[in-house]
Amino acid sequence: MSWDQVIDTLWKILVTQTGIVHVSPGNVLMWAIGLFFLYLAVAKNFEPLLLVPIGFGIFIVNFPLAPLMGVTEAGYPEFLSVFYHYGLEWEILPSVIFLGLGTLTDFGPLIANPKVLVVGAGAQLGVFVTFLGTLLCGFTLKEAASVGIIGGADGPTTIYLTTALAPHLLGANAVAAYSYMALVPLIQPPIMKLLTTRSERLIVMEQLRPVSRMEKLIFPLIAAGVIALLIPAVTPLMGMFMLGNFMRECGVVKRLVDTGGGALMNMVTIFLGLAVGATMQADKFLGPKPLLILGFGIIDFAFCTAGGIWTVQVLNYFSKNKMNPLIGSAGVSAVPMAARVSQVVGQREDPANFLLMHAMGPNLAGVIGTAAAAGMFIAMFK
Amino acid sequence: MDWLLRYTDPSIDWSYATVTLIVRFIGVFVVMAVVQAALQIASAVIIRLESRGAAPATAPAHALVSLDLSAMAEHEAELDGSAMAAIGLALTLEAQQQVASSRIAGAEATAHGPSAWALAGRMRGLR
């Protein structure tokens, strides 16, 4: 064998069996994006449970020739595309995550003060404003709906709706949703201060009434029933959410509750994050739309925060028992981060004012409200 | 507005998009209002049923085990003013502590009425 033949063989190996010569600037940019998300998760502790698998998914899927998101020669889906296909396209993973969230949720504050459910609706304002804004920027109706839901600050719902309406935007939408959720403590306080007066921020709310076990047991049945009747499109999400909560409150299936809110949810979170990250391949992801989505995401969050605050202010006009408008901002889901922000901003004005449990009501209402808005969009466009 | 519409998807029917958007936004309020109404009705029924079925409010059973109320009444007459004031102060402080802790704990308001601690304190003061 001559030297020329050796070099030729080596070159063929390099070209056909390694990814080195196939690396594009887009791949390098996506590695940087993946590593940036890993940095945010590890060094800054921004939503690490999701951003670690998402960041790693982005990183690993952008190596050329890696058999992850394609189809094998035999026609079978490759490793990560299996998770994507069965987990996301079949809408399994977000619903299973909602089951786990249900087992971890105490609806007591919402049941004690049911009028905050309306606050959860008002806090969806940004979803609809962003819908119009993205339409004006060249997005299609389905894309606009999937971008709008980011402001609901509910990761699984965002993924669920985007998979249903605009799967090509899944990576950008999920990353925007989780990134801004992590930034809620930075985004919300200036808006909350801008839209409320000092006297409003000093309102001390009445102590919430105790909620009986029977009420907590009945609530998931009522919520699941009403939502399944009015917005059947989100029954998989809300049905699982309320099943998880019913299991928690009934007290007779502790093992299932432990599994649903523990091991099962953790496993599903890994696969969900990886599958979402894996959708962000350079050739599909890079373009103006992801940047626009990131830009609209923050506007979306701002309007959702404002919508919640304005709804509380409107309710206060008609109510004798005033609510502190700071709890309205918690209507953007992001449980329990947004409720904690209400508490912190409230205590800056009056250290003796404890808003946390009051803010948990709109916070939980926001989860239902976001699912309702998602259901409206799915019913509208699917 | 025309310059903005240049960038939009030409297939979009704007009147449809706007009207359906408003309808859907109101729809979210309607859904939440229906959940609220159903929840309030269910809560009212449950509270009514539970209050009907519940026994009259009493102090915690474990605190009452060693109480002899008739003896308390007899001893109460023998107390001097300073002992009464001390007991009153203790009860006030304990009540304030309860309020503060329930505010911190949030939703789960504590049951009203004298606690086991208060009843035991009264007994000690009366002996």
XYZ file of C-alpha atoms in Angstrom:
509
model
C 0.000 0.000 0.000
C 1.421 3.329 -1.049
C 1.434 6.514 1.084
C -1.172 7.999 -1.219
C -3.504 5.090 -0.572
C -2.960 5.371 3.207
C -3.730 9.083 3.134
C -6.755 8.457 0.928
C -8.065 5.817 3.348
C -7.494 8.091 6.321
C -9.308 10.921 4.548
C -12.255 8.668 3.723
C -12.431 7.594 7.373
C -12.257 11.219 8.419
C -15.047 12.202 6.053
C -17.413 9.270 6.408
C -16.863 8.008 9.930
C -16.067 11.067 12.030
C -17.800 14.371 12.387
C -14.699 16.555 12.326
C -14.929 17.855 8.769
C -18.696 18.258 8.997
C -18.625 20.765 11.867
C -20.287 23.978 10.720
C -20.266 27.444 12.284
C -23.894 26.760 13.209
C -22.846 23.695 15.198
C -20.239 25.718 17.056
C -22.801 28.408 17.847
C -25.218 25.782 19.157
C -22.500 24.244 21.338
C -21.955 27.694 22.789
C -25.687 28.066 23.427
C -25.827 24.619 25.063
C -22.827 25.386 27.236
C -24.345 28.755 28.155
C -27.477 27.009 29.429
C -25.325 24.572 31.384
C -23.496 27.553 32.860
C -26.777 29.225 33.839
C -27.982 26.016 35.459
C -24.800 25.057 37.278
C -23.226 28.384 38.171
C -26.342 30.542 38.520
C -28.777 27.839 39.653
C -31.382 28.952 37.048
C -33.961 26.149 36.778
C -31.176 23.524 36.922
C -33.550 20.542 36.847
C -34.614 21.461 33.326
C -31.735 23.502 31.978
C -29.121 20.783 32.654
C -30.792 18.151 30.442
C -31.880 20.804 27.906
C -28.392 22.343 27.732
C -26.725 18.969 27.406
C -29.280 17.921 24.810
C -28.470 21.025 22.726
C -24.750 20.355 23.096
C -24.784 16.671 22.191
C -27.284 16.836 19.334
C -25.185 19.369 17.428
C -22.304 17.021 16.771
C -22.441 16.065 13.097
C -23.192 12.428 12.234
C -24.180 11.612 15.839
C -27.052 9.108 15.535
C -29.442 10.876 17.894
C -32.335 12.549 16.110
C -32.485 10.813 12.763
C -33.618 7.431 11.498
C -31.461 4.301 11.344
C -30.773 2.465 8.081
C -33.338 -0.082 9.172
C -35.902 2.699 9.473
C -36.046 2.900 13.254
C -35.848 6.201 15.108
C -32.522 7.009 16.715
C -31.933 7.327 20.442
C -33.239 10.836 21.292
C -35.858 10.859 18.565
C -37.497 7.957 20.402
C -37.984 10.190 23.463
C -39.114 13.030 21.237
C -41.563 10.926 19.269
C -43.167 8.958 22.086
C -42.658 11.531 24.835
C -43.460 14.828 23.168
C -45.238 14.126 19.896
C -47.522 11.722 21.707
C -47.940 14.356 24.456
C -46.993 11.913 27.213
C -44.194 13.640 29.121
C -45.865 17.000 29.925
C -48.936 15.179 31.205
C -46.866 12.867 33.414
C -45.013 15.888 34.804
C -48.374 17.419 35.636
C -49.284 14.244 37.528
C -46.169 14.728 39.649
C -46.885 18.423 40.139
C -50.375 17.537 41.330
C -48.962 15.313 44.062
C -46.789 18.203 45.248
C -49.502 20.882 45.204
C -51.582 22.054 48.143
C -54.653 23.844 46.823
C -55.601 25.045 50.341
C -54.833 28.747 49.714
C -56.856 28.689 46.485
C -59.821 26.917 48.069
C -59.767 29.339 51.018
C -59.959 32.347 48.672
C -61.574 31.160 45.420
C -62.012 34.646 43.960
C -58.300 34.648 43.113
C -59.148 32.189 40.339
C -60.134 35.238 38.303
C -56.668 36.682 38.940
C -55.257 33.572 37.282
C -57.341 34.444 34.224
C -56.295 38.113 34.202
C -52.654 37.096 34.327
C -53.041 35.508 30.894
C -53.226 38.976 29.329
C -49.666 38.713 28.043
C -50.453 35.447 26.273
C -52.979 37.209 24.084
C -50.998 40.428 23.650
C -47.963 38.434 22.525
C -50.145 36.466 20.150
C -51.012 39.693 18.327
C -47.444 40.978 18.509
C -45.933 37.855 17.000
C -48.542 37.830 14.238
C -47.370 41.307 13.280
C -43.809 40.006 13.043
C -44.591 37.377 10.455
C -45.427 34.369 12.611
C -48.308 32.167 11.525
C -51.407 31.857 13.714
C -50.246 28.540 15.183
C -46.737 29.817 15.821
C -48.101 32.973 17.442
C -50.282 30.925 19.777
C -47.372 28.733 20.817
C -45.131 31.750 21.487
C -47.885 33.548 23.410
C -48.215 30.785 25.976
C -44.630 31.393 27.167
C -45.925 34.215 29.377
C -48.044 31.731 31.286
C -44.728 30.662 32.841
C -45.703 27.034 32.816
C -43.113 24.801 31.170
C -45.134 21.622 30.580
C -48.097 23.596 29.204
C -45.798 25.533 26.859
C -44.291 22.282 25.614
C -47.704 20.660 25.284
C -49.156 23.512 23.227
C -46.063 24.024 21.085
C -45.846 20.325 20.271
C -49.469 20.436 19.191
C -49.302 23.614 17.102
C -45.729 24.484 16.102
C -43.306 21.638 16.909
C -40.471 23.328 14.993
C -40.468 26.081 17.640
C -40.396 23.664 20.565
C -36.779 24.244 21.555
C -36.952 28.034 21.429
C -40.275 28.199 23.247
C -39.287 25.769 25.998
C -35.955 27.460 26.562
C -37.569 30.907 26.618
C -40.239 29.725 29.063
C -37.791 28.112 31.479
C -35.234 30.893 31.196
C -37.745 33.621 31.959
C -39.277 31.549 34.754
C -35.856 31.524 36.372
C -35.678 35.287 35.883
C -39.065 35.999 37.500
C -37.379 37.548 40.601
C -35.648 40.042 38.314
C -38.448 40.720 35.822
C -41.426 41.146 38.124
C -40.454 43.503 40.987
C -39.965 46.667 38.874
C -43.312 46.087 37.143
C -45.022 45.427 40.475
C -43.679 48.668 41.921
C -44.552 50.643 38.817
C -48.182 49.530 38.776
C -48.995 49.811 42.491
C -49.044 52.653 44.967
C -47.318 52.388 48.338
C -50.668 52.320 50.131
C -51.736 49.369 47.956
C -48.524 47.513 48.724
C -49.164 48.015 52.441
C -52.580 46.320 52.382
C -52.677 43.576 54.989
C -55.002 40.807 53.896
C -57.341 38.888 56.153
C -56.131 35.592 57.524
C -57.178 32.748 55.208
C -59.795 30.434 56.650
C -58.859 26.851 57.478
C -59.738 24.418 54.693
C -61.124 21.002 55.561
C -59.792 17.756 54.147
C -63.113 17.110 52.405
C -62.865 20.418 50.514
C -59.334 19.557 49.393
C -60.563 16.154 48.292
C -63.489 17.515 46.300
C -61.545 20.321 44.568
C -59.580 18.177 42.075
C -62.783 16.422 41.052
C -64.594 19.721 40.494
C -61.690 21.341 38.638
C -61.079 18.294 36.446
C -64.791 17.972 35.679
C -65.343 21.626 34.799
C -62.216 21.897 32.652
C -62.864 18.606 30.860
C -66.351 19.858 30.032
C -65.425 23.380 28.954
C -61.952 22.883 27.427
C -61.572 19.191 26.585
C -58.360 19.898 24.653
C -56.356 20.177 27.890
C -57.937 17.248 29.693
C -54.712 15.193 29.489
C -52.818 17.938 31.331
C -55.468 18.975 33.829
C -56.741 15.429 34.292
C -53.285 14.234 35.315
C -52.719 17.322 37.466
C -55.931 16.762 39.364
C -55.361 12.990 39.590
C -52.019 13.666 41.257
C -53.652 16.089 43.649
C -56.512 13.719 44.424
C -53.999 10.969 45.211
C -52.242 13.374 47.579
C -55.395 14.480 49.366
C -57.112 11.106 49.645
C -54.257 9.875 51.824
C -54.614 6.187 50.945
C -52.029 5.869 48.178
C -48.918 7.285 49.787
C -46.646 5.028 47.732
C -48.139 6.289 44.482
C -47.846 9.881 45.666
C -44.197 9.343 46.586
C -43.510 7.815 43.176
C -45.530 10.349 41.168
C -43.939 13.369 42.814
C -40.509 11.787 43.185
C -38.887 9.115 41.048
C -41.378 9.226 38.172
C -41.288 12.993 37.823
C -37.500 13.031 38.013
C -37.177 10.409 35.283
C -39.657 12.177 33.054
C -37.888 15.502 33.641
C -34.631 14.025 32.309
C -36.259 12.689 29.144
C -38.332 15.836 28.627
C -35.280 18.081 28.934
C -33.174 15.932 26.644
C -35.896 15.675 24.031
C -36.509 19.438 24.077
C -32.787 20.184 23.845
C -32.449 17.704 21.016
C -34.913 19.667 18.888
C -32.458 22.576 18.796
C -30.289 21.424 15.910
C -28.364 24.186 14.152
C -30.036 23.745 10.765
C -33.515 23.906 12.291
C -32.987 26.328 15.150
C -30.797 29.128 13.877
C -32.802 31.923 12.310
C -34.555 35.132 13.269
C -37.572 33.478 14.897
C -35.838 32.102 18.024
C -34.407 35.553 18.698
C -37.843 37.115 18.239
C -39.282 34.479 20.562
C -36.775 35.415 23.264
C -37.654 39.079 22.768
C -41.401 38.489 22.880
C -41.007 36.205 25.900
C -40.016 39.060 28.162
C -42.826 41.290 26.856
C -45.176 38.385 27.456
C -44.038 37.999 31.073
C -44.356 41.738 31.657
C -47.947 41.843 30.376
C -48.917 38.718 32.312
C -47.533 40.263 35.508
C -49.390 43.498 34.782
C -52.587 41.616 33.939
C -52.588 39.884 37.320
C -51.992 43.139 39.195
C -54.671 44.997 37.245
C -57.173 42.204 37.873
C -56.629 42.471 41.629
C -57.023 46.251 41.430
C -60.308 45.859 39.531
C -61.532 43.267 42.031
C -60.695 45.651 44.879
C -63.150 48.205 43.466
C -65.995 45.767 43.999
C -64.848 44.123 47.204
C -64.963 45.153 50.840
C -62.050 42.898 51.785
C -59.199 44.427 49.826
C -56.499 42.250 48.343
C -52.902 43.372 48.114
C -52.279 43.862 44.349
C -48.792 42.432 44.758
C -50.319 38.959 44.876
C -51.675 39.510 41.353
C -48.229 39.124 39.853
C -48.168 35.555 41.140
C -50.897 34.741 38.629
C -48.183 33.904 36.101
C -47.802 30.344 37.467
C -44.030 29.818 38.009
C -44.956 28.007 41.232
C -43.792 28.928 43.852
C -41.222 31.434 42.615
C -43.785 34.103 41.669
C -45.507 33.799 45.065
C -42.156 34.249 46.777
C -41.568 37.410 44.744
C -44.907 38.809 45.994
C -43.841 38.020 49.545
C -40.413 39.645 49.171
C -41.727 42.808 47.492
C -44.490 43.093 50.103
C -42.059 42.697 52.980
C -39.824 45.411 51.597
C -42.690 47.814 52.315
C -43.872 46.231 55.552
C -41.760 43.492 57.141
C -44.769 42.357 59.201
C -46.900 41.708 56.104
C -46.885 38.031 55.119
C -48.245 37.634 51.590
C -46.792 34.242 50.709
C -49.851 32.091 51.381
C -52.177 34.729 49.899
C -50.040 34.763 46.749
C -50.111 30.968 46.481
C -53.810 31.204 45.536
C -53.277 33.253 42.335
C -50.116 31.264 41.689
C -52.083 28.010 41.520
C -54.908 29.731 39.665
C -52.287 30.766 37.116
C -51.475 27.123 36.404
C -55.136 26.439 35.667
C -55.481 29.716 33.738
C -52.492 28.960 31.527
C -53.848 25.509 30.793
C -57.209 27.090 29.974
C -55.555 29.556 27.574
C -53.586 26.701 25.985
C -56.784 24.713 25.601
C -58.447 27.687 23.915
C -55.590 27.926 21.408
C -55.548 24.197 20.692
C -59.305 24.189 20.164
C -58.925 27.216 17.906
C -56.167 25.990 15.605
C -55.812 22.217 15.741
C -49.919 50.334 10.430
C -49.380 49.412 6.769
C -45.598 49.269 7.140
C -46.042 46.788 9.993
C -48.511 44.615 8.122
C -45.946 44.209 5.323
C -44.089 41.700 7.513
C -47.115 39.651 8.448
C -48.288 36.371 7.011
C -50.598 37.407 4.103
C -52.857 34.430 4.713
C -53.945 35.774 8.120
C -57.525 36.945 8.366
C -57.049 39.793 10.827
C -60.673 40.301 11.726
C -60.986 36.589 12.532
C -57.741 36.619 14.522
C -58.705 39.664 16.576
C -62.284 38.673 17.302
C -61.456 35.095 18.204
C -58.622 36.325 20.393
C -60.937 38.556 22.410
C -63.499 35.775 22.663
C -60.851 33.314 23.899
C -59.477 35.764 26.455
C -62.965 36.298 27.843
C -63.375 32.526 27.649
C -60.497 32.022 30.095
C -62.321 34.303 32.559
C -65.529 32.364 32.025
C -63.804 29.022 32.681
C -62.159 30.329 35.832
C -65.418 31.913 37.001
C -67.242 28.600 36.530
C -64.535 26.758 38.513
C -64.819 29.462 41.187
C -68.601 29.178 41.377
C -68.467 25.374 41.550
C -65.789 25.543 44.217
C -67.731 28.059 46.316
C -70.904 26.007 46.138
C -69.065 22.807 47.058
C -67.244 24.549 49.924
C -70.486 26.002 51.277
C -72.162 22.585 51.205
C -69.195 20.858 52.845
C -68.842 23.503 55.559
C -72.576 23.252 56.288
C -72.478 19.464 56.455
C -69.375 19.441 58.631
C -70.713 22.063 61.043
C -73.946 20.087 61.371
C -72.115 16.863 62.066
C -69.462 18.326 64.373
C -69.738 18.123 68.154
C -69.859 21.417 70.132
C -66.427 22.990 70.337
C -64.444 21.860 73.353
C -60.937 22.303 74.579
C -58.490 19.582 73.528
C -59.331 16.326 75.248
C -55.815 15.738 76.537
C -55.894 19.113 78.312
C -59.172 18.386 80.034
C -58.193 15.027 81.448
C -56.993 16.384 84.729
C -59.331 19.369 85.031
C -61.915 19.615 87.731
C -63.980 22.670 86.814
C -65.868 22.894 90.102
C -62.558 22.947 91.980
C -61.349 25.689 89.645
C -64.288 27.890 90.513
C -63.635 27.442 94.247
C -59.929 28.246 93.898
C -60.609 31.246 91.679
C -62.375 33.016 94.536
C -59.283 32.548 96.746
C -56.815 34.191 94.289
C -55.334 37.587 95.106
C -55.074 40.409 92.586
C -51.377 39.919 91.707
C -51.861 36.208 90.923
C -54.846 37.070 88.722
C -52.777 39.727 86.914
C -49.907 37.284 86.338
C -52.274 34.673 84.921
C -53.931 37.296 82.722
C -50.563 38.468 81.404
C -49.490 34.894 80.656
C -52.701 34.222 78.746
C -52.368 37.451 76.740
C -48.771 36.691 75.787
C -49.704 33.187 74.772
C -52.591 34.460 72.637
C -50.302 36.973 70.915
C -47.795 34.221 70.213
C -50.566 32.119 68.667
C -51.626 34.963 66.372
C -48.039 35.626 65.307
C -47.317 31.975 64.581
C -50.547 31.551 62.640
C -49.656 34.597 60.489
C -46.317 33.037 59.711
C -47.825 29.653 59.005
C -50.369 31.245 56.689
C -53.508 29.454 55.693
C -53.866 26.945 58.457
C -55.368 29.138 61.161
C -55.139 27.605 64.601
C -58.275 26.602 66.449
C -59.514 29.261 68.831
C -60.037 28.789 72.563
C -57.575 28.037 75.360
C -54.737 25.735 74.448
C -53.497 22.827 76.527
C -50.666 25.056 77.689
C -53.067 27.760 78.858
C -55.319 25.320 80.687
C -52.398 23.648 82.408
C -51.097 27.101 83.421
C -54.457 28.025 84.879
C -54.540 24.829 86.891
C -51.079 25.498 88.306
C -52.105 29.040 89.231
C -55.226 27.846 90.952
C -53.552 25.206 93.072
